[in-house]
Coordinates of C-alpha atoms and ligand atoms in Angstrom, one line a residue:
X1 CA 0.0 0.0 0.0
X2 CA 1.3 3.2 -1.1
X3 CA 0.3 5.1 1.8
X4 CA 2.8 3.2 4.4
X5 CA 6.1 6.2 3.3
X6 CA 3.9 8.3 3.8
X7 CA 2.7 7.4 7.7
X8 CA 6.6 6.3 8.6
X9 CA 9.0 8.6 6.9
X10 CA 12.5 6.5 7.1
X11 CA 14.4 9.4 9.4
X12 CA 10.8 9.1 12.4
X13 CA 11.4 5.0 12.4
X14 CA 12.8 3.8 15.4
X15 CA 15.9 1.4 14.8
X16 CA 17.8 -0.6 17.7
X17 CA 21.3 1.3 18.1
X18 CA 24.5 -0.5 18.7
X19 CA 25.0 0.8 22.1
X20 CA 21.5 -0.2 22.9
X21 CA 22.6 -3.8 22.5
X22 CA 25.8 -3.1 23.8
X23 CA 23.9 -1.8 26.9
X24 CA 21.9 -4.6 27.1
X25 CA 24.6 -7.7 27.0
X26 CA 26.4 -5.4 29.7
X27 CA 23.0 -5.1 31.9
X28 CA 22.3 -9.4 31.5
X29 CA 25.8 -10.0 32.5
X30 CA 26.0 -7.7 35.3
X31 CA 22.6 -9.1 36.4
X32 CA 23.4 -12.5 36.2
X33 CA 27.2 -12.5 37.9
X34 CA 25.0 -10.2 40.8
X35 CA 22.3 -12.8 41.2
X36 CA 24.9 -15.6 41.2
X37 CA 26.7 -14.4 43.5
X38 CA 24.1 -13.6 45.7
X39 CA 22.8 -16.9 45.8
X40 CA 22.5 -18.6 49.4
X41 CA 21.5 -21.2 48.1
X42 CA 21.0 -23.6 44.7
X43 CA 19.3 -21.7 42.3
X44 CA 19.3 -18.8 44.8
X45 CA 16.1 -20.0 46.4
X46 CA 15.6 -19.6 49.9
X47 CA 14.2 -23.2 50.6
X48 CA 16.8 -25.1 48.0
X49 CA 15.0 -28.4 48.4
X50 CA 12.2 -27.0 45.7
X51 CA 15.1 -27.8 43.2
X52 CA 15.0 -31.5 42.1
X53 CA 17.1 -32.8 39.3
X54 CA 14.8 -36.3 39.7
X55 CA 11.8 -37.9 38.1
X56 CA 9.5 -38.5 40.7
X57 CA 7.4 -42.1 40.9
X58 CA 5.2 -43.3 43.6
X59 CA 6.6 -40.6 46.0
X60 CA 10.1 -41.3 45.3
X61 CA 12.9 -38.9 43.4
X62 CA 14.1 -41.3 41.1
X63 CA 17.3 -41.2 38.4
X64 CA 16.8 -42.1 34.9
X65 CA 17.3 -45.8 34.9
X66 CA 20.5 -45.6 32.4
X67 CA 21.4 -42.9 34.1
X68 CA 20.8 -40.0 31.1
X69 CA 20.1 -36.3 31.9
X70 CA 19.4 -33.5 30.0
X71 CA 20.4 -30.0 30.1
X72 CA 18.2 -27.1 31.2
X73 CA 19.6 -23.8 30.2
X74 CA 18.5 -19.9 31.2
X75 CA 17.4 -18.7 27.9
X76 CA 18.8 -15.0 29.5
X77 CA 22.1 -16.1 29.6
X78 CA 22.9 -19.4 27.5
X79 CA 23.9 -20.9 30.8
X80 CA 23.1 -24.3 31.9
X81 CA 20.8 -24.5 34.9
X82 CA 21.3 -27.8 35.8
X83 CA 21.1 -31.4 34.3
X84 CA 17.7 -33.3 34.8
X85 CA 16.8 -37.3 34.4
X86 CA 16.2 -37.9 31.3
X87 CA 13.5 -40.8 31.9
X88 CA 12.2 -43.4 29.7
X89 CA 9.2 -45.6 28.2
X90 CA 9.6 -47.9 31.2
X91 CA 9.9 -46.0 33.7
X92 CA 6.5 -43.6 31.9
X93 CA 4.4 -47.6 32.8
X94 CA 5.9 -47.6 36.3
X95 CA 4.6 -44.0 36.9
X96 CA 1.2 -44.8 34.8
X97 CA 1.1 -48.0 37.1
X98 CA 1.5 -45.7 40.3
X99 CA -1.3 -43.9 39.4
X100 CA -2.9 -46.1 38.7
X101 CA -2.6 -47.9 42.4
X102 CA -3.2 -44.2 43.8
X103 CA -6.5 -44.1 42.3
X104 CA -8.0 -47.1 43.7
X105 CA -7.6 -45.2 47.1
X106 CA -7.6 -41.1 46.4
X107 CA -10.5 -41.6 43.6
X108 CA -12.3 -42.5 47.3
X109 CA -11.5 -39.9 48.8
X110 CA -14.4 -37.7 49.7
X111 CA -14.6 -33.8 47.7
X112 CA -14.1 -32.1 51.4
X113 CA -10.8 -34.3 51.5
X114 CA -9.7 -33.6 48.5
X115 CA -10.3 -29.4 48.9
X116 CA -8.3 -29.2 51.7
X117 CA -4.8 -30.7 50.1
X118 CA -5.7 -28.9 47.2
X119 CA -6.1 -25.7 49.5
X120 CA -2.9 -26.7 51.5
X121 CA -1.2 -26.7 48.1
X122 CA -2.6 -23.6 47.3
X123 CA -1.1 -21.9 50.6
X124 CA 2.1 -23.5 50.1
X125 CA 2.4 -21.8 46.9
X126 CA 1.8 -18.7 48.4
X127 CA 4.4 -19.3 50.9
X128 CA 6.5 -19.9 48.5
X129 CA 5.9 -17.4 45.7
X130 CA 9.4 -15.5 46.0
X131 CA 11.1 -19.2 45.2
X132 CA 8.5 -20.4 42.7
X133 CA 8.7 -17.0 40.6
X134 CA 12.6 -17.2 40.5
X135 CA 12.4 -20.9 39.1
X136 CA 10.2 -19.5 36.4
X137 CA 12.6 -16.4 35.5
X138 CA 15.6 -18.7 35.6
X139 CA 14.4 -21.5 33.5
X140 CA 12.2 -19.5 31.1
X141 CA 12.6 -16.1 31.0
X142 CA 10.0 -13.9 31.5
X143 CA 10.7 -11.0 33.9
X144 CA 10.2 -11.7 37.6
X145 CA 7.0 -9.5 37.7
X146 CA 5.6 -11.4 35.3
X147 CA 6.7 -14.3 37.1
X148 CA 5.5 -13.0 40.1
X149 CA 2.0 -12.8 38.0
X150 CA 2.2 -15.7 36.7
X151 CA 2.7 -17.8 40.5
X152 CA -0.3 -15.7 41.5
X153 CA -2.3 -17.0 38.4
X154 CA -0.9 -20.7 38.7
X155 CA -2.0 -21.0 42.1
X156 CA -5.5 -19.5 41.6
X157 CA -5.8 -22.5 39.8
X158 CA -6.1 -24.8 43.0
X159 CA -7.8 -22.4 44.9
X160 CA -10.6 -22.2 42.3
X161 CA -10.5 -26.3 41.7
X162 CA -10.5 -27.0 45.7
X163 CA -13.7 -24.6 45.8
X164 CA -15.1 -26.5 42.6
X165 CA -14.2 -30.3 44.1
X166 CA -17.0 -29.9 46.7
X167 CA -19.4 -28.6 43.8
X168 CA -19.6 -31.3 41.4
X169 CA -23.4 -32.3 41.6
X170 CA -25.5 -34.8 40.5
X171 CA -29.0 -34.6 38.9
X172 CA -32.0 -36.0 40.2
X173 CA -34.2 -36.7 36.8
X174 CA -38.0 -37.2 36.5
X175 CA -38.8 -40.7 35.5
X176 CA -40.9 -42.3 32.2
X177 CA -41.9 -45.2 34.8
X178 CA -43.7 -44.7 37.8
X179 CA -41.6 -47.5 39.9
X180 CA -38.3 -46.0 39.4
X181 CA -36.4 -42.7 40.1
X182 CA -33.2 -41.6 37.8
X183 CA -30.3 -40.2 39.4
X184 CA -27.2 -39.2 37.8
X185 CA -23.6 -39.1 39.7
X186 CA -20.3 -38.0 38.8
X187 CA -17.2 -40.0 39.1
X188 CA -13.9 -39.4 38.6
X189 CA -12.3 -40.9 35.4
X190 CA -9.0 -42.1 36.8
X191 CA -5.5 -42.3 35.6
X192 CA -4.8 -38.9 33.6
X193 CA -1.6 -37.8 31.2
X194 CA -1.0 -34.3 31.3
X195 CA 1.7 -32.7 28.7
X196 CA 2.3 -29.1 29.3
X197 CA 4.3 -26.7 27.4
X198 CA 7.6 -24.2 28.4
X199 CA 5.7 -20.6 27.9
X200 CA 3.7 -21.1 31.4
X201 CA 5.8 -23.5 33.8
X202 CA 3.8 -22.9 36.3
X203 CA -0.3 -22.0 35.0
X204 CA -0.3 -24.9 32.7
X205 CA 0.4 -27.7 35.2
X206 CA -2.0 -26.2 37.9
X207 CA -4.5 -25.7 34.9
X208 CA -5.1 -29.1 34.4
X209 CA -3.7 -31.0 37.7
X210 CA -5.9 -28.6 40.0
X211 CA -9.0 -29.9 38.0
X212 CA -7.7 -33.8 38.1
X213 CA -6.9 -34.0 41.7
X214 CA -10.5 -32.5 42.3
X215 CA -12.0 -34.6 40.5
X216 CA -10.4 -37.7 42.0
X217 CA -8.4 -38.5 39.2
X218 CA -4.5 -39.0 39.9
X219 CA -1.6 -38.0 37.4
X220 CA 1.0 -38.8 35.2
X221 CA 2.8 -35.5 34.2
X222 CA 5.3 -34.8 31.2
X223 CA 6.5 -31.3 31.9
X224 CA 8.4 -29.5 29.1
X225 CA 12.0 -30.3 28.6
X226 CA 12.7 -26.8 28.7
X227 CA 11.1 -26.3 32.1
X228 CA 11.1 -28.6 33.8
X229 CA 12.2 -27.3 37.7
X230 CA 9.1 -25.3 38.3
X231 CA 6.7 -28.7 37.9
X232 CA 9.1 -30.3 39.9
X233 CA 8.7 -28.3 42.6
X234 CA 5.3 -28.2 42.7
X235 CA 5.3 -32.0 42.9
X236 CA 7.5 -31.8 45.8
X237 CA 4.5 -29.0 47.5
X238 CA 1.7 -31.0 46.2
X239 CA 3.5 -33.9 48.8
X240 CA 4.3 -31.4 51.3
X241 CA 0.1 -30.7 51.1
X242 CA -0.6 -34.4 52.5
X243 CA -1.0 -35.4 48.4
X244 CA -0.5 -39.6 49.2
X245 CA 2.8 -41.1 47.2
X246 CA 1.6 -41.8 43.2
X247 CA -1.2 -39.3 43.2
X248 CA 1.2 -36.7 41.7
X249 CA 3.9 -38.4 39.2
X250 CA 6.7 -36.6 36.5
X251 CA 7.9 -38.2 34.0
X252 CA 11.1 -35.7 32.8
X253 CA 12.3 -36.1 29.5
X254 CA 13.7 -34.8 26.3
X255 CA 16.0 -37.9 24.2
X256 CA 12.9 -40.2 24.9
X257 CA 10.0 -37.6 24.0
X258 CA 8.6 -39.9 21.6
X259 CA 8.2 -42.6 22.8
X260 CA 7.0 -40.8 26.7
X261 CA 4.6 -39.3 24.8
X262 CA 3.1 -42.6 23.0
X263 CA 2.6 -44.5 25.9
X264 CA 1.0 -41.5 27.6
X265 CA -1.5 -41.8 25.1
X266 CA -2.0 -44.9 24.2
X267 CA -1.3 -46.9 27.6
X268 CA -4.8 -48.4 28.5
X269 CA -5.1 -47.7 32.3
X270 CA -4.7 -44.1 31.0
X271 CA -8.2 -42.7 30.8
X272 CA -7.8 -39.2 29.7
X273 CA -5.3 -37.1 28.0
X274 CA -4.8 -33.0 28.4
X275 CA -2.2 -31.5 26.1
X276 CA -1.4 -27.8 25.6
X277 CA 0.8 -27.2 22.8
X278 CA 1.0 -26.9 19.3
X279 CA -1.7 -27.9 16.8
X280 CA 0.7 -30.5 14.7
X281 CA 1.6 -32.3 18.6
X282 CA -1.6 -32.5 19.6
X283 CA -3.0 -33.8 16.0
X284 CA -0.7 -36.4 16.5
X285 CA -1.1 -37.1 20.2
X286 CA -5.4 -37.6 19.1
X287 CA -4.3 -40.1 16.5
X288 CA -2.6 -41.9 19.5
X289 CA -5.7 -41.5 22.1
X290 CA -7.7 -42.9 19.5
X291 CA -6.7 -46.3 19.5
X292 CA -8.1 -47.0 23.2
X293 CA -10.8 -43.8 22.4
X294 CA -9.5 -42.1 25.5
X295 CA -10.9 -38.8 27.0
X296 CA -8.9 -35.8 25.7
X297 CA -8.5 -32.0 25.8
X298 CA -6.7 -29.9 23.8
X299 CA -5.5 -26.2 23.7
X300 CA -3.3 -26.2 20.8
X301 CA -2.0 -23.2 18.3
X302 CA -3.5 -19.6 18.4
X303 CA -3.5 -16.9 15.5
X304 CA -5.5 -14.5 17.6
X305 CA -7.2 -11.3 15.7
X306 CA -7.1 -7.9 17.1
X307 CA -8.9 -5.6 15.6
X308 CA -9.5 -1.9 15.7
X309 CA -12.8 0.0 14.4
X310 CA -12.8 3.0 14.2
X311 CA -15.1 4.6 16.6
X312 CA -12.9 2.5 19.3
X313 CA -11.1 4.7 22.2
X314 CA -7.5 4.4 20.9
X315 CA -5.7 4.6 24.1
X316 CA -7.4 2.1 24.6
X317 CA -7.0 0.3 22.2
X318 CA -3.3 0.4 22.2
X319 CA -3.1 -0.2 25.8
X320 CA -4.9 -3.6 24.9
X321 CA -2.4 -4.5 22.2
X322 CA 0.6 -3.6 24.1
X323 CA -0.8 -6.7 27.1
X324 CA -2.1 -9.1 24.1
X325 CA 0.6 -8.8 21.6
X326 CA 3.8 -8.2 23.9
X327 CA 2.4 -10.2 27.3
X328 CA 5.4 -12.8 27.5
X329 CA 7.6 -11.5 24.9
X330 CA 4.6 -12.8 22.8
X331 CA 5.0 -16.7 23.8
X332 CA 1.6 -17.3 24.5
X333 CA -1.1 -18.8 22.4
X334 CA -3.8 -16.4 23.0
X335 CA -1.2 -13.7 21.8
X336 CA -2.5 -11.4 19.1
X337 CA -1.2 -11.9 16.6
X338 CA -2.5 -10.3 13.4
X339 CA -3.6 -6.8 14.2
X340 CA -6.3 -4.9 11.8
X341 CA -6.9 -1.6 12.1
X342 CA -9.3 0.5 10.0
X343 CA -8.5 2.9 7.9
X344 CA -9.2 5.8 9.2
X345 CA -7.3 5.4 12.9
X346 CA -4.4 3.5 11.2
X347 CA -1.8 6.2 11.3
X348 CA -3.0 7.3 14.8
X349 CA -3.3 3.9 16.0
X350 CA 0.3 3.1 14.8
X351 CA 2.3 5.6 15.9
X352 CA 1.0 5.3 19.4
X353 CA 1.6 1.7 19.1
X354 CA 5.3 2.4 18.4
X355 CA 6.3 5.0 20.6
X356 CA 5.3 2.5 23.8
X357 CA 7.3 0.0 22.4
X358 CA 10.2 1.9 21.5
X359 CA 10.0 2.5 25.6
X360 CA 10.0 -1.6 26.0
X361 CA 12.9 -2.2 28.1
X362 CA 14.2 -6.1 26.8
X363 CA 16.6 -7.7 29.3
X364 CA 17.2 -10.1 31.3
X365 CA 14.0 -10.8 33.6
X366 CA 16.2 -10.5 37.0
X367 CA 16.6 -7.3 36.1
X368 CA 14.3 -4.3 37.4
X369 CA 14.0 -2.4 34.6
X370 CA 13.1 -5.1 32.4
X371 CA 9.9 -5.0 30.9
X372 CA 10.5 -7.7 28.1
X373 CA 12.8 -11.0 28.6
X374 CA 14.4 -13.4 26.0
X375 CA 12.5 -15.9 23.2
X376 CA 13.1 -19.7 24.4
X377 CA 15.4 -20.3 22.3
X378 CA 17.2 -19.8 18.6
X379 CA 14.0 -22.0 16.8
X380 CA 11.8 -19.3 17.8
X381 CA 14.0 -16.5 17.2
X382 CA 14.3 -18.2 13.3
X383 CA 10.4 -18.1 13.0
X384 CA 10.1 -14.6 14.1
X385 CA 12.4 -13.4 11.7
X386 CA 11.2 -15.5 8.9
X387 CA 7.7 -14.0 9.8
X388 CA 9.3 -10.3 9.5
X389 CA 11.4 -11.2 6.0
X390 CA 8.3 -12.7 4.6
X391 CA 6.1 -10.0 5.6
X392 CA 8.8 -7.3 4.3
X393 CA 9.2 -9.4 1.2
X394 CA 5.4 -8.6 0.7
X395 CA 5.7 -5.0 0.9
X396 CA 5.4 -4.6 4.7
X397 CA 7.1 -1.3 6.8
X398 CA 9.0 -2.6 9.4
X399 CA 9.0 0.3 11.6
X400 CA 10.1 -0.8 14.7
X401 CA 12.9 -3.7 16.1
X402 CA 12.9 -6.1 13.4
X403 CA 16.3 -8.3 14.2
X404 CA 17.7 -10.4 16.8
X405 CA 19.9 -8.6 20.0
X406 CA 23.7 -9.5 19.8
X407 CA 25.4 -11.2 22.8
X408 CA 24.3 -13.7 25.1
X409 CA 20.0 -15.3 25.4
X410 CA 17.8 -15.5 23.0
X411 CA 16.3 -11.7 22.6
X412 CA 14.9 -10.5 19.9
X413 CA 14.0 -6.5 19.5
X414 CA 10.1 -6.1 19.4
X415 CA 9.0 -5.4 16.5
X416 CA 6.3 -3.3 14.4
X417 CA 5.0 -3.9 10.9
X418 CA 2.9 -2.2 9.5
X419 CA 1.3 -2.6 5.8
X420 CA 1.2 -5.7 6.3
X421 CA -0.8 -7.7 3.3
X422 CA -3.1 -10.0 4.4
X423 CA -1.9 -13.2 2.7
X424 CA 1.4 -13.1 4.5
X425 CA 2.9 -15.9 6.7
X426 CA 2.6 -13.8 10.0
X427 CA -1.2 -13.9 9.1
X428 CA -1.7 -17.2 8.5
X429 CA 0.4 -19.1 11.0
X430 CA 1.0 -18.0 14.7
X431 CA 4.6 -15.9 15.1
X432 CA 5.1 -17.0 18.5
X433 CA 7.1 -14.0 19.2
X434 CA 7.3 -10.0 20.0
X435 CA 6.5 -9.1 16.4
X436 CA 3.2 -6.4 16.0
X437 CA 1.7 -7.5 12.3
X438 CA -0.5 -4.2 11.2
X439 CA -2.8 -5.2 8.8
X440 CA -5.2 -2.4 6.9
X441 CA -9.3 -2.8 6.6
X442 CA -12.0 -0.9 5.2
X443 CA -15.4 -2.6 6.8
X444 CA -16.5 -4.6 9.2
X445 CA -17.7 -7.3 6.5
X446 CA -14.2 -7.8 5.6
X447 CA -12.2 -7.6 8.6
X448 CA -14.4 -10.6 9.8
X449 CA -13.7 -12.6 6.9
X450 CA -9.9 -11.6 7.3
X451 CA -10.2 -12.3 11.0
X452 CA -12.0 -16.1 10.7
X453 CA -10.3 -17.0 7.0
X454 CA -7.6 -19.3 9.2
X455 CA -8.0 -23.1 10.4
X456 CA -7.6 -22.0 14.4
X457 CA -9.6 -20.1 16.4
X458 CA -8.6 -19.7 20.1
X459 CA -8.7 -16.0 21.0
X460 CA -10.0 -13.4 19.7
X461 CA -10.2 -9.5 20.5
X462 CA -11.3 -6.6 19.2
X463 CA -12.0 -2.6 20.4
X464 CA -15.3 -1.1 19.9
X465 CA -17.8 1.5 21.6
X466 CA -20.5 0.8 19.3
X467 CA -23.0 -1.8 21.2
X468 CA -24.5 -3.2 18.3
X469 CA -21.1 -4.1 16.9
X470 CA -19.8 -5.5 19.8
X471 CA -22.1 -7.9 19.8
X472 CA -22.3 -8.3 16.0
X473 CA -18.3 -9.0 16.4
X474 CA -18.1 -10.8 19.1
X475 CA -20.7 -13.5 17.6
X476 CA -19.3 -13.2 14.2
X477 CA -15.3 -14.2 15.5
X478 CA -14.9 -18.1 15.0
X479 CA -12.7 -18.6 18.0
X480 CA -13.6 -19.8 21.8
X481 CA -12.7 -16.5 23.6
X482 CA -13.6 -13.0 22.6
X483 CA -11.6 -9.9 24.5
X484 CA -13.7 -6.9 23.8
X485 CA -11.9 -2.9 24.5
X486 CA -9.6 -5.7 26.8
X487 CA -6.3 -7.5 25.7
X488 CA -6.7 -9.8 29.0
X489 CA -9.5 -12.4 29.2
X490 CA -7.0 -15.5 31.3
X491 CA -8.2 -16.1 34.9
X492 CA -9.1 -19.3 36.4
X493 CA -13.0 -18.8 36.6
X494 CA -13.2 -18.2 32.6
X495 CA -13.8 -21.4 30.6
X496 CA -10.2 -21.2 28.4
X497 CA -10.2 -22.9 25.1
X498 CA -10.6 -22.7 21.0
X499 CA -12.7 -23.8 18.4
X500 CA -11.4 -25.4 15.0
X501 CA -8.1 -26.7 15.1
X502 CA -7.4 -24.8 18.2
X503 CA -8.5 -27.7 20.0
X504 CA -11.1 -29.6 22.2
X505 CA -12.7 -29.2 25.9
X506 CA -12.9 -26.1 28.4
X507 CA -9.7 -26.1 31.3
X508 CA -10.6 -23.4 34.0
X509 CA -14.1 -22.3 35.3
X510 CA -17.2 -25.4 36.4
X511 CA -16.8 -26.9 32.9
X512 CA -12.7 -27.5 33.4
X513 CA -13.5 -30.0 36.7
X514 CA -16.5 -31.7 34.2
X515 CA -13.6 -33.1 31.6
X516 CA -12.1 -35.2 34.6
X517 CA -15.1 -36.9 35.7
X518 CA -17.3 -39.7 33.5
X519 CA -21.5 -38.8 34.1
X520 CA -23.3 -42.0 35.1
X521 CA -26.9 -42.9 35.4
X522 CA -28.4 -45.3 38.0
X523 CA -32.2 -46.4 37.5
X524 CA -33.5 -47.0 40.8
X525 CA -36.4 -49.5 39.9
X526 CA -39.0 -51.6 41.8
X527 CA -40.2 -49.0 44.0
Ligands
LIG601 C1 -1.2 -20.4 26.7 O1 -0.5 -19.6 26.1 O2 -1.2 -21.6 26.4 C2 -2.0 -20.0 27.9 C3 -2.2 -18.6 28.1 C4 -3.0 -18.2 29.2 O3 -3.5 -19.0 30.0 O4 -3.3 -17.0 29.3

């Protein structure tokens, strides 16, 4: 579009200077020699025993049984963390058969039980939120606030699930036959294989484990290779909450990933399967469930909308891209990421967009000023510049960031395009990264077909103040979560999950305990 020169004349864009990034690497290393060195501990935790390099089975922290481990590095610094057991396909059936033996006495338990370990647990990871956070920051990056926020938003998890265990309801049903009465009970459905993803060490686990352990159901967990110290800690509180040996098992692994993942799948005492990751995973991870028809949830791949009318409040508006679009260094899947702004409040939009990010501080997350911490590593550094050379390719602006940061950690510069055309990659697949993709529309007839012309739908948002549009909108979006004049919609009482190939099942709110529990009917005849 010829009208891009004329909104970002080359001498008003915003480039990353040299002694920017020289600034930078000097801030991460100074940061990171600091917090070493002020470490009193491993890790720098104040209770070190939350670090565990071991698989843990049937209550026990166990090696790999040939002895592997795999390295877990700070994506800040490059630096290995530490080396974890690197477990494999038996010792997945010895942790499935654990559960398995757990169930026959937790799946007894009664709900009141089973709310107060899940609300000792909850309280233990308040107590230990400063530790928690810093095992997030170290292992994945984000800065410690958002850490911090992140804890806060894990834990709600099992506060909300414990409140939800004692709520789980039958139904009393009037009966066709005069000599019997219906009644419907819910039951747990046993063994469950949970596979969570590096972006949310913490939120992901709790997500899905707060809802099992409610439900009665006990666990088999495969936490990401990338992260795996913050699940392993919460193991180790989950036991410290009075949660019995084999209720709560981790399966670490990263050479055996393969086959860990098949058996989790296709192992018969398994009975249900939640997975949040990418679309291609969890399309193969389905194939998997099939062949014993298991239970399974999915929250897979994102390619959020944003979109901007133009009678929208554009502060506002801006306000809400900065917390959708940037939120994590954009690793999240409900991440905008195709923004489309009409016409007439493009310019505005865009330059207000640009001047907040050029204020983005990226660093290492230890560090206060930090507002922005590294990518997880160089894969998703690639795609995010692939997305930008693509998009430029096209005809797009870049007018803000656009390249990797020099030194040590993954960073990348966040990024704004604008002009971008509608058929490039960034619109199609999900960046997974700090890269803005400004898109131009006319009307609201085509926006909505721009906005739903893509095989996901997870989140979508957009910023209106006309009431018959935001309703027109918020109908029309084919995903399973609509933020309207809001870029944040995640909390643990909101049902969380996509439509189309964004996956299957609700996690969060009443409906996330329901996916754990099988619904039976008992006929209560010859009255
Ligand atoms: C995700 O990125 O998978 C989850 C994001 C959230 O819970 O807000």
């Amino acid at each position: 579009m010829g009208s891009s020169a004329r909104l970002f004349p080359r001498a008003l864009r915003v480039p990353t200077r040299q002694n920017d990034l020289n600034a930078l690497v000097l801030r991460n290393k100074i940061m990171w020699a600091r917090y070493r060195s002020a470490s009193t501990s491993t890790f720098g935790l104040r209770d070190s025993s939350l670090v565990h390099h071991q698989g843990y089975i049937d209550g026990k922290w166990v090696d790999a049984e040939d002895g592997k481990k795999f390295s877990v590095t700070n994506p800040a610094t490059s630096e290995e963390l530490g080396q974890v057991a690197d477990l494999g396909l038996d010792q997945t059936k010895q942790a499935i058969e654990a559960a398995s033996k757990a169930f026959k006495t937790w799946g007894k338990t009664t709900a009141k039980e089973r709310h107060d370990k899940l609300m000792k647990f909850y309280q233990l990871m308040k107590e230990h939120h400063e530790d928690l956070s810093r095992l997030i920051t170290l292992e994945n990056g984000k800065p410690l606030k958002e850490a911090k926020g992140e804890n806060e938003y894990s834990s709600s998890f099992l506060e909300w699930f414990a409140e939800e265990a004692v709520r789980t309801y039958g139904e009393v049903i009037p009966c066709s036959f005069a000599t019997t009465r219906n009644v419907v009970i819910k039951q747990p459905v046993g063994v469950v294989s949970i596979l969570t993803p590096w972006n949310f060490p913490s939120a992901m686990i709790t997500r899905k484990l707060g809802a099992a352990l409610a439900a009665g159901c006990t666990a088999v967990i495969k936490p990401p290779a990338e992260t795996p110290y913050t699940c392993l800690a919460l193991a180790d509180l989950a036991t410290r909450a009075g949660i019995p040996a084999g209720v709560v098992n981790i399966v670490p692994t990263h050479s055996n990933i393969s086959d860990v993942g098949r058996e989790l799948c296709e192992n018969p005492i398994v009975k249900k399967i939640s997975f949040t990751g990418s679309t291609p995973v969890a399309k193969l991870l389905y194939k998997y469930a099939a062949s014993t028809l298991k239970k399974m949830s999915i929250e897979a791949g994102g390619n959020a909308p944003f979109i901007v009318f133009d009678d929208a409040d554009i502060d506002a508006a801006v306000e809400g891209a900065l917390a959708c679009k940037f939120r994590h260094t954009g690793q999240t899947c409900v991440c905008a990421n195709r923004i489309y702004v009409q016409s007439s409040v493009y310019a505005d939009f865009a330059s207000k967009l640009a001047e907040k990010v050029a204020a983005f501080r990226v660093g290492n997350g230890f560090d206060d000023e930090t507002t922005h911490g590294p990518l997880i590593h160089e894969k998703a550094i690639e795609k995010v510049q692939k997305h930008i050379d693509d998009a430029v390719s096209r005809g797009a602006q870049l007018i803000h960031g656009g390249k990797r940061l020099e030194g040590a950690g993954s960073f990348f510069a966040p990024t704004i395009l604008a002009e971008v055309p509608s058929d490039a990659d960034v619109c199609r697949e999900e960046t997974f990264g700090p890269l803005a993709a400004l898109v131009r529309f006319e009307t609201e007839d085509e926006v909505i077909k721009l906005a739903n012309d893509t095989s996901v739908g997870l989140a979508g948002y957009f910023f209106s103040r006309d009431i018959g549009r935001v309703w027109r909108v918020a109908e029309a979006l084919e995903v399973g979560m609509v933020g309207t004049n809001t870029g944040a919609i995640s909390q643990a009482v909101i049902p969380f999950g996509g439509v189309k190939e964004s996956g299957l099942g609700r996690e969060g709110s009443s409906h996330g305990i329901e996916e754990y529990m099988n619904v039976k009917y008992i006929a209560f005849g010859g009255l």
